[in-house]
Short mmCIF file of C-alpha atoms in Angstrom, two decimals:
data_model
loop_
_atom_site.label_atom_id
_atom_site.label_comp_id
_atom_site.label_asym_id
_atom_site.label_seq_id
_atom_site.Cartn_x
_atom_site.Cartn_y
_atom_site.Cartn_z
CA MET A 242 15.01 13.98 12.19
CA ALA A 243 16.74 14.93 8.95
CA GLY A 244 20.38 14.09 8.36
CA ASP A 245 22.75 11.90 6.38
CA GLU A 246 22.82 9.10 8.98
CA ASN A 247 19.05 9.06 9.38
CA ASN A 248 18.47 9.00 5.63
CA ARG A 249 20.91 6.14 5.15
CA GLY A 250 19.21 4.36 8.03
CA ALA A 251 15.90 4.44 6.16
CA PHE A 252 17.42 2.16 3.52
CA HIS A 253 18.63 -0.28 6.20
CA ILE A 254 15.12 -0.29 7.63
CA GLN A 255 13.65 -0.94 4.18
CA ALA A 256 16.18 -3.75 3.70
CA PHE A 257 14.92 -5.36 6.91
CA TYR A 258 11.33 -5.26 5.70
CA CYS A 259 12.32 -6.57 2.28
CA ARG A 260 13.96 -9.58 3.91
CA GLU A 261 10.86 -10.08 6.06
CA MET A 262 8.75 -10.04 2.87
CA ASP A 263 10.94 -12.55 0.97
CA ALA A 264 12.53 -9.96 -1.32
CA PRO A 265 16.28 -10.62 -0.99
CA ILE A 266 17.27 -8.75 -4.18
CA TYR A 267 15.68 -5.53 -2.95
CA ALA A 268 17.10 -6.11 0.54
CA ARG A 269 20.65 -6.33 -0.86
CA LEU A 270 20.05 -3.27 -3.00
CA CYS A 271 18.81 -1.21 -0.05
CA ASP A 272 21.77 -2.16 2.12
CA VAL A 273 24.22 -1.21 -0.64
CA ILE A 274 22.50 2.14 -1.15
CA ALA A 275 22.60 2.78 2.60
CA THR A 276 26.35 2.32 2.82
CA GLY A 277 27.58 3.31 -0.64
CA LEU A 278 25.49 6.28 -1.76
CA THR A 279 27.43 9.51 -2.36
CA ARG A 280 26.67 13.10 -3.31
CA ALA A 281 28.37 12.70 -6.70
CA SER A 282 24.96 12.90 -8.40
CA LYS A 283 22.03 15.25 -7.92
CA THR A 284 19.86 12.28 -7.00
CA GLY A 285 22.34 10.95 -4.44
CA ALA A 286 22.69 14.39 -2.85
CA ALA A 287 18.91 14.84 -2.71
CA ILE A 288 18.52 11.50 -0.91
CA LEU A 289 21.28 12.14 1.62
CA ASP A 290 20.05 15.69 2.26
CA TRP A 291 16.36 14.69 2.49
CA ALA A 292 14.69 17.08 4.92
CA GLY A 293 11.63 14.99 5.76
CA GLU A 294 11.22 11.75 7.71
CA PRO A 295 12.61 9.30 5.14
CA THR A 296 10.87 6.13 6.32
CA ARG A 297 7.49 7.82 6.64
CA ASP A 298 8.07 9.47 3.23
CA ALA A 299 8.95 6.05 1.71
CA LEU A 300 12.15 7.57 0.32
CA PRO A 301 13.77 4.18 -0.45
CA LEU A 302 10.75 3.05 -2.46
CA ARG A 303 10.68 6.32 -4.41
CA PHE A 304 14.28 5.84 -5.46
CA ILE A 305 14.06 2.13 -6.21
CA GLY A 306 10.94 2.77 -8.29
CA GLY A 307 13.04 5.04 -10.48
CA LEU A 308 15.77 2.43 -10.78
CA HIS A 309 13.23 -0.25 -11.72
CA ALA A 310 11.71 2.09 -14.34
CA LEU A 311 15.11 2.23 -16.03
CA VAL A 312 15.22 -1.57 -16.04
CA LEU A 313 11.72 -1.91 -17.49
CA ALA A 314 12.58 0.63 -20.19
CA GLY A 315 15.68 -1.37 -21.16
CA ALA A 316 17.85 1.63 -20.39
CA ASP A 317 20.69 -0.09 -18.53
CA ALA A 318 21.78 -3.71 -18.97
CA ASP A 319 23.98 -3.84 -15.85
CA LEU A 320 21.21 -2.47 -13.66
CA ALA A 321 18.88 -5.11 -15.12
CA GLU A 322 21.32 -7.77 -13.92
CA VAL A 323 21.21 -6.28 -10.43
CA PHE A 324 17.41 -6.43 -10.44
CA SER A 325 17.40 -10.00 -11.78
CA GLY A 326 19.84 -11.15 -9.10
CA MET A 327 22.58 -12.02 -11.60
CA ILE A 328 24.79 -9.36 -10.02
CA ASP A 329 24.50 -10.10 -6.32
CA GLN A 330 27.79 -9.12 -4.66
CA PRO A 331 27.57 -5.85 -2.72
CA ALA A 332 30.78 -4.40 -4.21
CA ALA A 333 29.59 -5.14 -7.75
CA ILE A 334 26.13 -3.68 -7.03
CA GLU A 335 27.76 -0.53 -5.61
CA THR A 336 29.86 -0.12 -8.75
CA VAL A 337 26.81 -0.40 -11.00
CA LEU A 338 24.80 2.04 -8.90
CA ALA A 339 27.56 4.62 -8.83
CA ARG A 340 27.65 4.67 -12.63
CA VAL A 341 23.87 4.53 -13.05
CA LEU A 342 23.42 7.55 -10.79
CA ILE A 343 25.74 9.58 -13.04
CA ASP A 344 24.49 8.26 -16.38
CA HIS A 345 20.76 8.50 -15.53
CA ASP A 346 20.76 11.31 -12.96
CA ASP A 347 18.18 13.49 -14.73
CA ALA A 348 15.82 10.53 -15.19
CA LEU A 349 16.08 9.39 -11.57
CA LEU A 350 15.76 12.69 -9.74
CA PRO A 351 12.00 13.26 -10.47
CA TRP A 352 11.16 9.92 -8.84
CA LEU A 353 11.88 11.53 -5.48
CA ASP A 354 9.17 14.15 -5.96
CA GLY A 355 6.17 12.15 -4.78
CA PRO A 356 5.31 9.08 -2.72
CA PRO A 357 4.98 5.72 -4.44
CA GLN A 358 1.45 4.87 -5.53
CA THR A 359 1.68 1.14 -5.79
CA ASN A 360 -2.06 0.53 -6.08
CA GLU A 361 -1.54 -3.18 -5.45
CA PRO A 362 -4.72 -5.17 -6.27
CA GLY A 363 -3.58 -7.94 -3.94
CA ARG A 364 -4.31 -5.68 -0.99
CA SER A 365 -7.99 -6.14 -1.79
CA ALA A 366 -7.66 -9.59 -0.23
CA ALA A 367 -6.69 -8.06 3.11
CA LEU A 368 -9.47 -5.49 2.88
CA MET A 369 -11.93 -8.24 1.98
CA THR A 370 -10.91 -10.05 5.17
CA GLY A 371 -12.02 -6.99 7.10
CA LEU A 372 -15.22 -6.62 5.07
CA LEU A 373 -16.21 -10.21 5.80
CA ALA A 374 -15.84 -9.50 9.51
CA VAL A 375 -17.98 -6.37 9.09
CA ALA A 376 -20.65 -8.24 7.13
CA GLY A 377 -20.80 -10.93 9.78
CA ARG A 378 -21.40 -8.28 12.42
CA LEU A 379 -23.58 -5.69 10.66
CA GLY A 380 -25.23 -7.45 7.73
CA PRO A 381 -24.54 -8.17 4.07
CA LYS A 382 -25.10 -4.85 2.29
CA VAL A 383 -22.08 -2.53 2.23
CA GLU A 384 -21.22 0.67 0.39
CA ILE A 385 -17.51 1.34 0.16
CA ILE A 386 -15.84 4.73 0.41
CA GLU A 387 -12.07 4.53 0.01
CA ILE A 388 -9.46 7.20 0.62
CA GLY A 389 -6.03 7.07 -0.98
CA SER A 390 -7.41 5.14 -3.94
CA SER A 391 -4.53 6.03 -6.29
CA GLY A 392 -5.75 4.70 -9.65
CA GLY A 393 -8.78 2.93 -8.20
CA LEU A 394 -7.69 -0.69 -8.61
CA ASN A 395 -8.92 -1.68 -5.14
CA LEU A 396 -12.29 -0.14 -6.00
CA LEU A 397 -12.66 -3.25 -8.15
CA ILE A 398 -12.93 -5.31 -4.95
CA ASP A 399 -16.52 -6.26 -5.82
CA ARG A 400 -15.35 -7.55 -9.23
CA TYR A 401 -12.40 -9.65 -8.04
CA ARG A 402 -12.70 -13.23 -6.83
CA PHE A 403 -10.85 -14.36 -3.71
CA ASP A 404 -9.69 -17.83 -2.73
CA PHE A 405 -9.06 -18.00 1.00
CA ALA A 406 -7.87 -21.58 1.52
CA GLY A 407 -10.77 -22.83 -0.58
CA ALA A 408 -13.35 -20.41 0.82
CA MET A 409 -14.43 -18.52 -2.27
CA VAL A 410 -15.67 -14.94 -2.25
CA GLY A 411 -16.67 -12.80 -5.23
CA PRO A 412 -18.13 -13.38 -8.68
CA GLU A 413 -17.40 -16.58 -10.53
CA GLY A 414 -15.60 -15.96 -13.80
CA ALA A 415 -13.92 -12.78 -12.53
CA PRO A 416 -10.92 -11.73 -14.66
CA VAL A 417 -8.76 -11.62 -11.51
CA THR A 418 -8.72 -14.26 -8.79
CA ILE A 419 -6.57 -13.33 -5.80
CA THR A 420 -5.21 -16.29 -3.85
CA PRO A 421 -3.12 -15.27 -0.86
CA GLU A 422 -1.39 -17.87 1.30
CA TRP A 423 -4.02 -18.25 4.03
CA ARG A 424 -2.32 -19.07 7.34
CA GLY A 425 -5.20 -20.49 9.27
CA ALA A 426 -8.52 -22.27 8.98
CA PRO A 427 -10.68 -21.08 6.07
CA PRO A 428 -12.64 -18.00 7.12
CA ALA A 429 -16.35 -17.69 7.59
CA THR A 430 -17.91 -16.23 4.48
CA PRO A 431 -21.15 -14.53 5.49
CA PRO A 432 -23.29 -13.08 2.69
CA LEU A 433 -21.70 -9.90 1.35
CA ASP A 434 -23.32 -7.57 -1.16
CA ILE A 435 -21.13 -4.59 -2.08
CA VAL A 436 -23.74 -2.20 -3.43
CA SER A 437 -21.32 0.56 -4.51
CA THR A 438 -17.67 1.59 -4.47
CA ARG A 439 -16.26 5.09 -4.74
CA GLY A 440 -12.95 6.63 -3.80
CA CYS A 441 -10.66 9.62 -3.83
CA ASP A 442 -6.99 10.45 -3.97
CA ILE A 443 -5.07 13.69 -3.66
CA ARG A 444 -3.23 12.68 -6.85
CA VAL A 445 -5.52 10.47 -8.91
CA LEU A 446 -3.75 8.26 -11.42
CA ASP A 447 -5.36 7.55 -14.78
CA VAL A 448 -4.31 3.93 -15.06
CA THR A 449 -5.54 3.78 -18.65
CA ASP A 450 -2.69 6.14 -19.60
CA LYS A 451 0.28 4.05 -20.76
CA ALA A 452 2.78 6.33 -19.00
CA VAL A 453 0.88 5.89 -15.74
CA GLU A 454 0.74 2.13 -16.24
CA ALA A 455 4.50 2.11 -16.73
CA ARG A 456 4.95 4.09 -13.50
CA LEU A 457 2.79 1.65 -11.55
CA LEU A 458 4.71 -1.30 -12.98
CA ALA A 459 7.96 0.31 -11.83
CA TYR A 460 6.73 0.16 -8.24
CA VAL A 461 6.02 -3.58 -8.51
CA TRP A 462 8.94 -5.38 -6.93
CA ALA A 463 10.98 -7.13 -9.62
CA GLU A 464 10.93 -10.38 -7.63
CA ARG A 465 7.16 -10.75 -8.00
CA PRO A 466 6.26 -11.20 -11.72
CA GLU A 467 2.81 -12.57 -10.80
CA ARG A 468 1.94 -9.12 -9.47
CA VAL A 469 2.77 -7.63 -12.86
CA ALA A 470 0.26 -9.90 -14.63
CA ARG A 471 -2.44 -9.16 -12.06
CA LEU A 472 -1.83 -5.41 -12.26
CA LYS A 473 -2.13 -5.42 -16.04
CA THR A 474 -5.42 -7.34 -15.88
CA ALA A 475 -6.82 -5.00 -13.24
CA ILE A 476 -5.93 -2.00 -15.38
CA ALA A 477 -7.73 -3.63 -18.30
CA MET A 478 -10.82 -3.99 -16.09
CA VAL A 479 -10.74 -0.26 -15.32
CA SER A 480 -10.33 0.50 -19.01
CA GLU A 481 -13.38 -1.63 -19.80
CA SER A 482 -15.84 -0.46 -17.15
CA GLY A 483 -14.25 2.31 -15.07
CA VAL A 484 -14.42 3.18 -11.37
CA ALA A 485 -15.96 6.07 -9.42
CA LEU A 486 -12.83 7.99 -8.46
CA GLU A 487 -12.39 11.67 -7.61
CA GLN A 488 -9.38 13.88 -7.03
CA ALA A 489 -9.80 15.40 -3.58
CA ASP A 490 -8.28 15.88 -0.15
CA ALA A 491 -9.07 12.80 1.91
CA ALA A 492 -10.63 14.67 4.85
CA ASP A 493 -12.69 17.01 2.64
CA TRP A 494 -13.98 14.14 0.57
CA LEU A 495 -14.73 11.85 3.52
CA GLU A 496 -16.68 14.56 5.34
CA ALA A 497 -18.77 15.08 2.21
CA GLN A 498 -19.37 11.35 1.79
CA LEU A 499 -20.43 10.92 5.40
CA ALA A 500 -22.93 13.76 4.96
CA ARG A 501 -24.64 12.02 2.03
CA PRO A 502 -27.98 10.27 2.72
CA GLN A 503 -27.36 6.66 3.69
CA PRO A 504 -29.82 4.00 2.54
CA PRO A 505 -31.36 1.96 5.36
CA GLY A 506 -29.97 -1.53 5.72
CA VAL A 507 -26.63 -0.59 4.14
CA THR A 508 -23.36 -0.31 6.07
CA ARG A 509 -21.21 2.62 5.03
CA ALA A 510 -17.58 1.45 5.18
CA LEU A 511 -14.44 3.56 5.02
CA LEU A 512 -11.53 1.61 3.50
CA HIS A 513 -7.84 2.40 3.08
CA SER A 514 -4.60 0.49 2.66
CA VAL A 515 -1.05 1.79 3.21
CA VAL A 516 -2.31 5.37 3.19
CA TRP A 517 -2.26 6.59 6.78
CA GLN A 518 1.49 7.30 6.92
CA TYR A 519 1.21 9.73 4.01
CA LEU A 520 -1.56 11.85 5.53
CA PRO A 521 -0.66 15.13 7.25
CA GLU A 522 -1.55 14.85 10.92
CA ALA A 523 -4.19 17.57 10.59
CA THR A 524 -5.89 15.54 7.85
CA ALA A 525 -5.67 12.33 9.85
CA GLN A 526 -7.19 14.04 12.87
CA ARG A 527 -10.09 15.39 10.80
CA ILE A 528 -10.76 11.87 9.56
CA ARG A 529 -10.76 10.49 13.11
CA GLU A 530 -13.15 13.20 14.21
CA ALA A 531 -15.43 12.76 11.19
CA MET A 532 -15.68 9.02 11.76
CA ALA A 533 -16.31 9.47 15.49
CA ALA A 534 -19.10 11.96 14.77
CA ALA A 535 -20.65 9.72 12.11
CA GLY A 536 -20.33 6.76 14.46
CA ALA A 537 -22.24 8.62 17.13
CA ARG A 538 -25.10 9.08 14.63
CA ALA A 539 -25.02 5.48 13.39
CA ASP A 540 -27.71 3.00 14.38
CA ALA A 541 -28.69 -0.55 13.53
CA THR A 542 -30.44 0.54 10.33
CA ARG A 543 -27.57 2.75 9.10
CA PRO A 544 -24.34 1.30 10.54
CA LEU A 545 -20.80 2.52 9.96
CA ALA A 546 -17.52 0.63 9.59
CA TRP A 547 -13.84 1.44 9.22
CA VAL A 548 -11.61 -1.17 7.55
CA ALA A 549 -7.88 -0.49 7.38
CA MET A 550 -4.76 -2.29 6.25
CA GLU A 551 -1.82 -0.32 7.61
CA PRO A 552 1.69 -1.11 8.83
CA ASP A 553 2.64 -1.74 12.41
CA ARG A 554 6.37 -1.24 12.03
CA ALA A 555 7.14 -2.62 15.46
CA MET A 556 5.83 -5.98 14.20
CA ALA A 557 7.11 -5.76 10.60
CA ASP A 558 3.61 -6.74 9.51
CA MET A 559 0.56 -5.10 8.08
CA ILE A 560 -2.42 -4.98 10.39
CA VAL A 561 -5.96 -5.47 9.13
CA SER A 562 -8.33 -3.84 11.57
CA ILE A 563 -11.99 -2.91 11.79
CA ARG A 564 -14.13 -0.54 13.80
CA THR A 565 -17.91 -0.67 13.72
CA TRP A 566 -20.73 1.53 14.94
CA PRO A 567 -23.01 1.23 16.80
CA GLY A 568 -21.56 -0.75 19.63
CA ALA A 569 -17.87 -1.46 18.93
CA PRO A 570 -15.89 1.68 18.09
CA ASP A 571 -12.56 0.37 19.40
CA ARG A 572 -10.13 -0.95 16.82
CA GLU A 573 -10.17 -4.74 16.49
CA VAL A 574 -7.36 -6.53 14.69
CA VAL A 575 -8.78 -9.25 12.45
CA ALA A 576 -5.58 -10.31 10.66
CA THR A 577 -1.94 -9.61 10.03
CA CYS A 578 -0.62 -9.82 6.50
CA HIS A 579 2.20 -9.30 4.03
CA ALA A 580 2.61 -5.78 2.61
CA HIS A 581 1.09 -6.90 -0.68
CA ALA A 582 -1.19 -9.45 1.00
CA ALA A 583 0.78 -12.36 -0.43
CA TRP A 584 -0.10 -14.08 2.85
CA ILE A 585 -2.79 -13.41 5.42
CA ASN A 586 -2.75 -14.66 9.00
CA PRO A 587 -6.26 -14.40 10.47
CA GLY A 588 -6.58 -13.38 14.08
CA SER A 589 -4.92 -10.76 16.25
CA VAL A 590 -1.53 -12.37 16.89
CA GLY A 591 1.43 -11.18 14.83
CA LYS A 592 5.15 -11.78 14.95
CA SER A 593 5.78 -10.30 18.37
CA GLY A 594 9.21 -8.83 18.87
CA SER A 595 10.33 -8.90 15.25
CA GLY A 596 10.56 -5.12 14.86
CA HIS A 597 13.66 -3.43 13.48
CA PRO A 598 15.81 -1.86 16.22
CA LEU A 599 15.79 1.50 14.45
CA VAL A 600 12.00 1.71 14.67
CA ASP A 601 10.34 2.56 17.95
CA GLY A 602 6.73 2.62 18.98
CA ALA A 603 6.30 6.15 17.70
CA ALA A 604 6.65 4.82 14.16
CA GLN A 605 3.63 2.58 14.49
CA ILE A 606 0.50 3.64 12.64
CA ILE A 607 -2.21 4.69 15.07
CA LEU A 608 -5.65 5.10 13.55
#
């Protein structure tokens, strides 16, 4: 429901998740915005008068991305001290923000126009956890079709190397090795041969464009410099060898992909990460129906899988789940993880009862 109180509440909710994800600077910033934002600027008024569902629309992350872009561009020294943690008292942060919103209003306002496209390569580790479970169940050969691919950095999943508590997956000598904190025994690593990757996005980003790279870097949380280095390397990999990425509606594209001939002995796997909340319900329903219909046609020689990393806001965790056809179409949780897959907890048990009081079950992502 739209309204000043609801829109401020979205920043308190984001602050809660930032604290859960060990991001205290962003948590403080969100709480200050929630209580101190005014309509003195066009950007402030647009946030407080937001007509959509602000948490689902990721309104806080849109705005903070714009603030971080100013910092990365060297446009405001005081704001840089807020983002570094040097200015950490709420009253002082509020003073800086009030001035920044006036001084940089025209630069900040466009950041509200579209959802953040973080395209975090680290999420490939969570998706790989799901793919390993699929390979163990259906066999080693997998073709990946990804929706919400943004700039395609997770389409490099076959070119990254993963270290899961010493269990290594992926090519030796890969330019990027992703090493999440693995909260459990090392996983089984059945043979996995990713034969192809392709994806789509409604707003494809050309990550080889320097302006696009700068935008992606703005969405990297300032408290995680290691993500910046990994993002830059992943972008260099795309620049060197490219990815198969199309601009398309997710449902249109998926229906077309599922209609393509499927080689025998190869599992066709739909992948997505932190995408479902941005889909219109009509699009989401078409995807459910397309996968159910394709699953009904699947057999042991041409199996189907669905691997998702999406938030369960009642748990304040991301949920990694799989569905497979034939035989097991119900969603199975294989892990919980950090929003950027900084840690992965294998198994189906999350942090029960840790949800924010402003989020009810209706806010959970149901695939």
